[in-house]
Amino acid sequence: MNQFSVLALKEWREVVRSFKWLWIPIVFILLGIMEPVITYFLPQILESAGNMPEDAVFQLPDMTPEQIFLSTLGQYQFIGMLVVAFAFSGLIARERKNGTAAFLYVRPLSYPSYVLSKWAVSSVVLIGSFILGISASAYYIMLLFGEFSFTNFLGLVGVYSLWIVLAISLTLLMSALFTPGIATALSLFLIVFFPMIDGLIFRYWPYTPWKLANYAGMIMVGEASTSDVVWTIAIAVLLIAVCVTLSILISKRRAASVTI
Amino acid sequence: MQMTLSEIPWGLVAPILILQFILIVVALIDLVRIEATNGPKWVWAIVIVLGNLIGPIIYFAVGRNAQ
């Protein structure tokens, strides 16, 4: 076995031991199911929970399946990304702090395999969870709100998966650069907060990778401009490559500062 | 019109309840097995049980990371 597969196996054991393989998919599936169910039963929920006057009439807008997909994505953008930032920002930083890194660094370690194993295993866990969650959501949306375009759905899944890989790469870079606390704070800023203000800052520049999640929704609705999406994807792929390369270089340089 | 228990579409709601239950149980198992948490264990037990969806998420995200 080469180093990469050994280290990837170690990462996978860590995923199993920390129950990440179980709780992250469950969170994504729950968020995906709850959104359509709550929207669908909102009139009944309001009726039984709120102290509405008898003659109050609520005109709730009719929701299309695409709109429910948008609000599911909104949940993933907030709670999903919080999970990414909190659960994965310790990947390198915490190993440096708690001494696991010292075990690894005294061996002739290939740093590309070390970083890439973490990157690959985390991406697989998160993309798997996302696909399970969005499929569960799609099933409920089909039952409750009707048919939607399957090709658009595949586009949404593809583009959002790329955003997840980008989020993981940014988190990993922060983890390589800083101590656990700072890494978590900066990851939160980069993948939870920044996508929200991206629309304000880069309003007239359609290619920032932070717009990927928006584009995923727009593809579902069928309003995305192809050239914008393609350029954004290209830039995102480039940014992912830069993040991973930097993480490798930095964790190599930081090996000397490991405490035992 | 008040919705009675039998009118709730259990076929649709049951998966949510089951998954939430699994999440809570897994979080509690992990809490028992783990050596130390970020803060007292009994507080996390309360957070997990009472926090329905958000409780176990916060536990896994923040509580597990003992220094």
PDB file of C-alpha atoms in Angstrom, chain A residues 29-252:
ATOM      1  CA  ILE A  29     -31.158  14.412   5.168  1.00  0.00           C
ATOM      2  CA  LEU A  30     -33.154  15.968   8.024  1.00  0.00           C
ATOM      3  CA  LEU A  31     -32.623  19.496   6.703  1.00  0.00           C
ATOM      4  CA  GLY A  32     -33.592  18.282   3.233  1.00  0.00           C
ATOM      5  CA  ILE A  33     -36.805  16.584   4.387  1.00  0.00           C
ATOM      6  CA  MET A  34     -37.958  19.200   6.871  1.00  0.00           C
ATOM      7  CA  GLU A  35     -37.937  22.079   4.415  1.00  0.00           C
ATOM      8  CA  PRO A  36     -40.602  20.662   2.026  1.00  0.00           C
ATOM      9  CA  VAL A  37     -42.684  19.128   4.837  1.00  0.00           C
ATOM     10  CA  ILE A  38     -42.790  22.322   6.891  1.00  0.00           C
ATOM     11  CA  THR A  39     -43.581  24.473   3.853  1.00  0.00           C
ATOM     12  CA  TYR A  40     -46.320  22.097   2.775  1.00  0.00           C
ATOM     13  CA  PHE A  41     -48.031  21.952   6.160  1.00  0.00           C
ATOM     14  CA  LEU A  42     -47.459  25.598   7.051  1.00  0.00           C
ATOM     15  CA  PRO A  43     -51.182  26.519   6.899  1.00  0.00           C
ATOM     16  CA  GLN A  44     -52.089  23.683   9.318  1.00  0.00           C
ATOM     17  CA  ILE A  45     -49.135  24.483  11.574  1.00  0.00           C
ATOM     18  CA  LEU A  46     -50.132  28.144  11.755  1.00  0.00           C
ATOM     19  CA  GLU A  47     -53.714  27.171  12.472  1.00  0.00           C
ATOM     20  CA  SER A  48     -52.937  24.846  15.342  1.00  0.00           C
ATOM     21  CA  ALA A  49     -50.011  26.714  16.864  1.00  0.00           C
ATOM     22  CA  GLY A  50     -50.852  30.391  16.476  1.00  0.00           C
ATOM     23  CA  ASN A  51     -53.593  32.299  18.245  1.00  0.00           C
ATOM     24  CA  MET A  52     -55.196  33.370  15.026  1.00  0.00           C
ATOM     25  CA  PRO A  53     -58.518  35.179  15.136  1.00  0.00           C
ATOM     26  CA  GLU A  54     -61.272  32.979  13.736  1.00  0.00           C
ATOM     27  CA  ASP A  55     -61.788  34.997  10.582  1.00  0.00           C
ATOM     28  CA  ALA A  56     -58.124  35.579   9.751  1.00  0.00           C
ATOM     29  CA  VAL A  57     -57.431  34.602   6.178  1.00  0.00           C
ATOM     30  CA  PHE A  58     -53.938  33.703   5.142  1.00  0.00           C
ATOM     31  CA  GLN A  59     -53.031  33.952   1.528  1.00  0.00           C
ATOM     32  CA  LEU A  60     -49.886  31.849   1.348  1.00  0.00           C
ATOM     33  CA  PRO A  61     -48.296  31.944  -2.078  1.00  0.00           C
ATOM     34  CA  ASP A  62     -48.326  28.711  -4.066  1.00  0.00           C
ATOM     35  CA  MET A  63     -44.832  27.291  -3.988  1.00  0.00           C
ATOM     36  CA  THR A  64     -43.238  25.685  -7.022  1.00  0.00           C
ATOM     37  CA  PRO A  65     -40.911  22.673  -6.565  1.00  0.00           C
ATOM     38  CA  GLU A  66     -37.966  24.861  -7.628  1.00  0.00           C
ATOM     39  CA  GLN A  67     -38.598  27.342  -4.820  1.00  0.00           C
ATOM     40  CA  ILE A  68     -38.466  24.564  -2.238  1.00  0.00           C
ATOM     41  CA  PHE A  69     -35.124  23.468  -3.681  1.00  0.00           C
ATOM     42  CA  LEU A  70     -33.914  27.034  -3.192  1.00  0.00           C
ATOM     43  CA  SER A  71     -34.933  27.091   0.460  1.00  0.00           C
ATOM     44  CA  THR A  72     -33.343  23.655   1.054  1.00  0.00           C
ATOM     45  CA  LEU A  73     -30.119  25.033  -0.418  1.00  0.00           C
ATOM     46  CA  GLY A  74     -30.510  28.017   1.904  1.00  0.00           C
ATOM     47  CA  GLN A  75     -30.547  25.625   4.875  1.00  0.00           C
ATOM     48  CA  TYR A  76     -27.436  23.853   3.573  1.00  0.00           C
ATOM     49  CA  GLN A  77     -25.727  27.197   3.029  1.00  0.00           C
ATOM     50  CA  PHE A  78     -26.246  28.099   6.671  1.00  0.00           C
ATOM     51  CA  ILE A  79     -26.456  25.016   8.908  1.00  0.00           C
ATOM     52  CA  GLY A  80     -24.602  22.750   6.467  1.00  0.00           C
ATOM     53  CA  MET A  81     -21.684  25.164   6.175  1.00  0.00           C
ATOM     54  CA  LEU A  82     -21.625  25.700   9.954  1.00  0.00           C
ATOM     55  CA  VAL A  83     -21.172  21.933  10.245  1.00  0.00           C
ATOM     56  CA  VAL A  84     -18.329  22.009   7.721  1.00  0.00           C
ATOM     57  CA  ALA A  85     -16.548  24.847   9.493  1.00  0.00           C
ATOM     58  CA  PHE A  86     -16.886  23.359  12.980  1.00  0.00           C
ATOM     59  CA  ALA A  87     -16.330  19.692  12.203  1.00  0.00           C
ATOM     60  CA  PHE A  88     -13.474  20.031   9.709  1.00  0.00           C
ATOM     61  CA  SER A  89     -11.477  23.095  10.709  1.00  0.00           C
ATOM     62  CA  GLY A  90      -9.484  21.020  13.210  1.00  0.00           C
ATOM     63  CA  LEU A  91      -8.283  18.500  10.622  1.00  0.00           C
ATOM     64  CA  ILE A  92      -4.662  19.650  10.580  1.00  0.00           C
ATOM     65  CA  ALA A  93      -4.622  22.252  13.350  1.00  0.00           C
ATOM     66  CA  ARG A  94      -5.847  19.921  16.099  1.00  0.00           C
ATOM     67  CA  GLU A  95      -3.444  17.137  15.101  1.00  0.00           C
ATOM     68  CA  ARG A  96      -0.630  19.623  15.507  1.00  0.00           C
ATOM     69  CA  LYS A  97      -1.929  20.611  18.901  1.00  0.00           C
ATOM     70  CA  ASN A  98      -2.771  17.240  20.456  1.00  0.00           C
ATOM     71  CA  GLY A  99       0.371  15.434  19.376  1.00  0.00           C
ATOM     72  CA  THR A 100      -0.953  13.138  16.637  1.00  0.00           C
ATOM     73  CA  ALA A 101       1.045  15.205  14.191  1.00  0.00           C
ATOM     74  CA  ALA A 102       4.246  14.513  16.095  1.00  0.00           C
ATOM     75  CA  PHE A 103       3.696  10.791  15.520  1.00  0.00           C
ATOM     76  CA  LEU A 104       3.338  11.399  11.812  1.00  0.00           C
ATOM     77  CA  TYR A 105       6.027  14.013  11.358  1.00  0.00           C
ATOM     78  CA  VAL A 106       8.841  11.896  12.828  1.00  0.00           C
ATOM     79  CA  ARG A 107       8.320   9.441   9.989  1.00  0.00           C
ATOM     80  CA  PRO A 108       9.407  10.108   6.428  1.00  0.00           C
ATOM     81  CA  LEU A 109       6.032  11.603   5.575  1.00  0.00           C
ATOM     82  CA  SER A 110       4.888  12.606   2.146  1.00  0.00           C
ATOM     83  CA  TYR A 111       3.107  15.903   2.779  1.00  0.00           C
ATOM     84  CA  PRO A 112       1.061  15.800  -0.433  1.00  0.00           C
ATOM     85  CA  SER A 113      -0.366  12.419   0.629  1.00  0.00           C
ATOM     86  CA  TYR A 114      -0.954  13.723   4.148  1.00  0.00           C
ATOM     87  CA  VAL A 115      -2.997  16.741   3.037  1.00  0.00           C
ATOM     88  CA  LEU A 116      -4.648  15.058   0.067  1.00  0.00           C
ATOM     89  CA  SER A 117      -5.834  12.120   2.205  1.00  0.00           C
ATOM     90  CA  LYS A 118      -7.613  14.534   4.557  1.00  0.00           C
ATOM     91  CA  TRP A 119      -8.993  16.545   1.660  1.00  0.00           C
ATOM     92  CA  ALA A 120     -10.245  13.490  -0.236  1.00  0.00           C
ATOM     93  CA  VAL A 121     -11.866  11.714   2.722  1.00  0.00           C
ATOM     94  CA  SER A 122     -13.613  14.890   3.939  1.00  0.00           C
ATOM     95  CA  SER A 123     -14.864  15.674   0.436  1.00  0.00           C
ATOM     96  CA  VAL A 124     -16.241  12.160   0.030  1.00  0.00           C
ATOM     97  CA  VAL A 125     -18.044  12.311   3.391  1.00  0.00           C
ATOM     98  CA  LEU A 126     -19.575  15.720   2.692  1.00  0.00           C
ATOM     99  CA  ILE A 127     -20.519  15.176  -0.947  1.00  0.00           C
ATOM    100  CA  GLY A 128     -22.028  11.805  -0.014  1.00  0.00           C
ATOM    101  CA  SER A 129     -24.047  13.453   2.766  1.00  0.00           C
ATOM    102  CA  PHE A 130     -25.147  16.262   0.469  1.00  0.00           C
ATOM    103  CA  ILE A 131     -26.260  13.878  -2.295  1.00  0.00           C
ATOM    104  CA  LEU A 132     -28.201  11.731   0.198  1.00  0.00           C
ATOM    105  CA  GLY A 133     -29.803  14.852   1.681  1.00  0.00           C
ATOM    106  CA  ILE A 134     -30.750  16.559  -1.571  1.00  0.00           C
ATOM    107  CA  SER A 135     -32.112  13.265  -2.954  1.00  0.00           C
ATOM    108  CA  ALA A 136     -34.310  12.837   0.117  1.00  0.00           C
ATOM    109  CA  SER A 137     -35.406  16.435  -0.366  1.00  0.00           C
ATOM    110  CA  ALA A 138     -36.120  15.806  -4.062  1.00  0.00           C
ATOM    111  CA  TYR A 139     -38.227  12.761  -3.171  1.00  0.00           C
ATOM    112  CA  TYR A 140     -40.357  14.756  -0.739  1.00  0.00           C
ATOM    113  CA  ILE A 141     -40.621  17.706  -3.123  1.00  0.00           C
ATOM    114  CA  MET A 142     -41.832  15.347  -5.851  1.00  0.00           C
ATOM    115  CA  LEU A 143     -44.442  13.853  -3.509  1.00  0.00           C
ATOM    116  CA  LEU A 144     -45.717  17.149  -2.109  1.00  0.00           C
ATOM    117  CA  PHE A 145     -45.130  19.771  -4.791  1.00  0.00           C
ATOM    118  CA  GLY A 146     -44.953  17.911  -8.088  1.00  0.00           C
ATOM    119  CA  GLU A 147     -42.499  17.239 -10.874  1.00  0.00           C
ATOM    120  CA  PHE A 148     -39.321  19.160 -11.611  1.00  0.00           C
ATOM    121  CA  SER A 149     -36.704  19.041 -14.347  1.00  0.00           C
ATOM    122  CA  PHE A 150     -34.272  16.209 -13.684  1.00  0.00           C
ATOM    123  CA  THR A 151     -31.457  17.696 -15.795  1.00  0.00           C
ATOM    124  CA  ASN A 152     -31.683  20.951 -13.815  1.00  0.00           C
ATOM    125  CA  PHE A 153     -31.555  18.879 -10.627  1.00  0.00           C
ATOM    126  CA  LEU A 154     -28.351  17.166 -11.803  1.00  0.00           C
ATOM    127  CA  GLY A 155     -26.889  20.596 -12.573  1.00  0.00           C
ATOM    128  CA  LEU A 156     -27.730  21.762  -9.063  1.00  0.00           C
ATOM    129  CA  VAL A 157     -26.116  18.673  -7.513  1.00  0.00           C
ATOM    130  CA  GLY A 158     -22.952  19.069  -9.614  1.00  0.00           C
ATOM    131  CA  VAL A 159     -22.450  22.783  -8.982  1.00  0.00           C
ATOM    132  CA  TYR A 160     -23.242  22.579  -5.283  1.00  0.00           C
ATOM    133  CA  SER A 161     -20.878  19.598  -4.869  1.00  0.00           C
ATOM    134  CA  LEU A 162     -18.130  21.756  -6.345  1.00  0.00           C
ATOM    135  CA  TRP A 163     -18.969  24.481  -3.813  1.00  0.00           C
ATOM    136  CA  ILE A 164     -18.687  21.892  -1.018  1.00  0.00           C
ATOM    137  CA  VAL A 165     -15.243  20.850  -2.247  1.00  0.00           C
ATOM    138  CA  LEU A 166     -14.246  24.516  -2.331  1.00  0.00           C
ATOM    139  CA  ALA A 167     -15.542  25.005   1.224  1.00  0.00           C
ATOM    140  CA  ILE A 168     -13.509  21.995   2.392  1.00  0.00           C
ATOM    141  CA  SER A 169     -10.392  23.276   0.632  1.00  0.00           C
ATOM    142  CA  LEU A 170     -10.692  26.716   2.244  1.00  0.00           C
ATOM    143  CA  THR A 171     -11.291  25.134   5.664  1.00  0.00           C
ATOM    144  CA  LEU A 172      -8.277  22.852   5.214  1.00  0.00           C
ATOM    145  CA  LEU A 173      -6.080  25.808   4.280  1.00  0.00           C
ATOM    146  CA  MET A 174      -7.173  27.708   7.390  1.00  0.00           C
ATOM    147  CA  SER A 175      -6.489  24.575   9.413  1.00  0.00           C
ATOM    148  CA  ALA A 176      -2.976  24.321   7.998  1.00  0.00           C
ATOM    149  CA  LEU A 177      -2.275  27.989   8.660  1.00  0.00           C
ATOM    150  CA  PHE A 178      -3.602  28.620  12.167  1.00  0.00           C
ATOM    151  CA  THR A 179      -4.347  27.160  15.585  1.00  0.00           C
ATOM    152  CA  PRO A 180      -7.724  25.358  15.999  1.00  0.00           C
ATOM    153  CA  GLY A 181      -9.675  28.331  17.393  1.00  0.00           C
ATOM    154  CA  ILE A 182      -8.545  30.827  14.796  1.00  0.00           C
ATOM    155  CA  ALA A 183      -8.977  28.260  12.026  1.00  0.00           C
ATOM    156  CA  THR A 184     -12.614  27.716  13.031  1.00  0.00           C
ATOM    157  CA  ALA A 185     -13.335  31.446  13.200  1.00  0.00           C
ATOM    158  CA  LEU A 186     -11.776  32.162   9.812  1.00  0.00           C
ATOM    159  CA  SER A 187     -13.484  29.166   8.171  1.00  0.00           C
ATOM    160  CA  LEU A 188     -16.800  30.437   9.514  1.00  0.00           C
ATOM    161  CA  PHE A 189     -16.073  33.813   7.983  1.00  0.00           C
ATOM    162  CA  LEU A 190     -14.977  32.374   4.639  1.00  0.00           C
ATOM    163  CA  ILE A 191     -17.702  29.779   4.025  1.00  0.00           C
ATOM    164  CA  VAL A 192     -20.706  30.923   6.101  1.00  0.00           C
ATOM    165  CA  PHE A 193     -20.498  34.693   6.302  1.00  0.00           C
ATOM    166  CA  PHE A 194     -18.667  35.628   3.118  1.00  0.00           C
ATOM    167  CA  PRO A 195     -21.172  33.982   0.721  1.00  0.00           C
ATOM    168  CA  MET A 196     -23.836  36.207   2.306  1.00  0.00           C
ATOM    169  CA  ILE A 197     -21.987  39.470   1.723  1.00  0.00           C
ATOM    170  CA  ASP A 198     -20.505  38.396  -1.606  1.00  0.00           C
ATOM    171  CA  GLY A 199     -23.615  39.686  -3.353  1.00  0.00           C
ATOM    172  CA  LEU A 200     -22.967  43.146  -1.941  1.00  0.00           C
ATOM    173  CA  ILE A 201     -19.240  43.369  -2.510  1.00  0.00           C
ATOM    174  CA  PHE A 202     -18.949  41.720  -5.913  1.00  0.00           C
ATOM    175  CA  ARG A 203     -22.305  42.739  -7.187  1.00  0.00           C
ATOM    176  CA  TYR A 204     -21.170  43.406 -10.750  1.00  0.00           C
ATOM    177  CA  TRP A 205     -18.548  40.715 -11.012  1.00  0.00           C
ATOM    178  CA  PRO A 206     -20.375  37.459 -11.697  1.00  0.00           C
ATOM    179  CA  TYR A 207     -17.435  35.094 -11.421  1.00  0.00           C
ATOM    180  CA  THR A 208     -16.590  34.900  -7.719  1.00  0.00           C
ATOM    181  CA  PRO A 209     -16.547  31.255  -6.555  1.00  0.00           C
ATOM    182  CA  TRP A 210     -18.714  32.242  -3.566  1.00  0.00           C
ATOM    183  CA  LYS A 211     -21.588  32.645  -6.013  1.00  0.00           C
ATOM    184  CA  LEU A 212     -21.490  28.895  -6.842  1.00  0.00           C
ATOM    185  CA  ALA A 213     -24.284  28.118  -4.381  1.00  0.00           C
ATOM    186  CA  ASN A 214     -26.439  30.867  -5.919  1.00  0.00           C
ATOM    187  CA  TYR A 215     -25.743  29.484  -9.368  1.00  0.00           C
ATOM    188  CA  ALA A 216     -26.738  26.009  -8.169  1.00  0.00           C
ATOM    189  CA  GLY A 217     -30.144  27.440  -7.252  1.00  0.00           C
ATOM    190  CA  MET A 218     -30.420  29.446 -10.453  1.00  0.00           C
ATOM    191  CA  ILE A 219     -29.685  26.340 -12.524  1.00  0.00           C
ATOM    192  CA  MET A 220     -32.584  24.605 -10.772  1.00  0.00           C
ATOM    193  CA  VAL A 221     -34.921  27.507 -11.596  1.00  0.00           C
ATOM    194  CA  GLY A 222     -33.488  27.567 -15.108  1.00  0.00           C
ATOM    195  CA  GLU A 223     -32.275  31.166 -15.048  1.00  0.00           C
ATOM    196  CA  ALA A 224     -28.518  30.702 -14.992  1.00  0.00           C
ATOM    197  CA  SER A 225     -26.422  32.174 -17.768  1.00  0.00           C
ATOM    198  CA  THR A 226     -24.189  29.389 -19.060  1.00  0.00           C
ATOM    199  CA  SER A 227     -21.077  31.486 -19.641  1.00  0.00           C
ATOM    200  CA  ASP A 228     -21.192  32.930 -16.094  1.00  0.00           C
ATOM    201  CA  VAL A 229     -21.538  29.464 -14.593  1.00  0.00           C
ATOM    202  CA  VAL A 230     -18.738  27.976 -16.688  1.00  0.00           C
ATOM    203  CA  TRP A 231     -16.333  30.789 -15.801  1.00  0.00           C
ATOM    204  CA  THR A 232     -17.196  30.571 -12.127  1.00  0.00           C
ATOM    205  CA  ILE A 233     -16.622  26.814 -12.178  1.00  0.00           C
ATOM    206  CA  ALA A 234     -13.232  27.318 -13.840  1.00  0.00           C
ATOM    207  CA  ILE A 235     -12.197  29.899 -11.239  1.00  0.00           C
ATOM    208  CA  ALA A 236     -13.465  27.701  -8.394  1.00  0.00           C
ATOM    209  CA  VAL A 237     -11.438  24.721  -9.644  1.00  0.00           C
ATOM    210  CA  LEU A 238      -8.370  26.951  -9.833  1.00  0.00           C
ATOM    211  CA  LEU A 239      -8.970  28.243  -6.300  1.00  0.00           C
ATOM    212  CA  ILE A 240      -9.364  24.679  -4.994  1.00  0.00           C
ATOM    213  CA  ALA A 241      -6.028  23.717  -6.570  1.00  0.00           C
ATOM    214  CA  VAL A 242      -4.358  26.796  -5.039  1.00  0.00           C
ATOM    215  CA  CYS A 243      -5.805  26.066  -1.577  1.00  0.00           C
ATOM    216  CA  VAL A 244      -4.698  22.432  -1.590  1.00  0.00           C
ATOM    217  CA  THR A 245      -1.207  23.275  -2.863  1.00  0.00           C
ATOM    218  CA  LEU A 246      -0.779  25.996  -0.244  1.00  0.00           C
ATOM    219  CA  SER A 247      -2.003  23.630   2.489  1.00  0.00           C
ATOM    220  CA  ILE A 248       0.634  21.094   1.472  1.00  0.00           C
ATOM    221  CA  LEU A 249       3.431  23.684   1.447  1.00  0.00           C
ATOM    222  CA  ILE A 250       2.361  25.227   4.752  1.00  0.00           C
ATOM    223  CA  SER A 251       1.921  21.973   6.659  1.00  0.00           C
ATOM    224  CA  LYS A 252       5.406  21.005   5.495  1.00  0.00           C
TER     225      LYS A 252
END
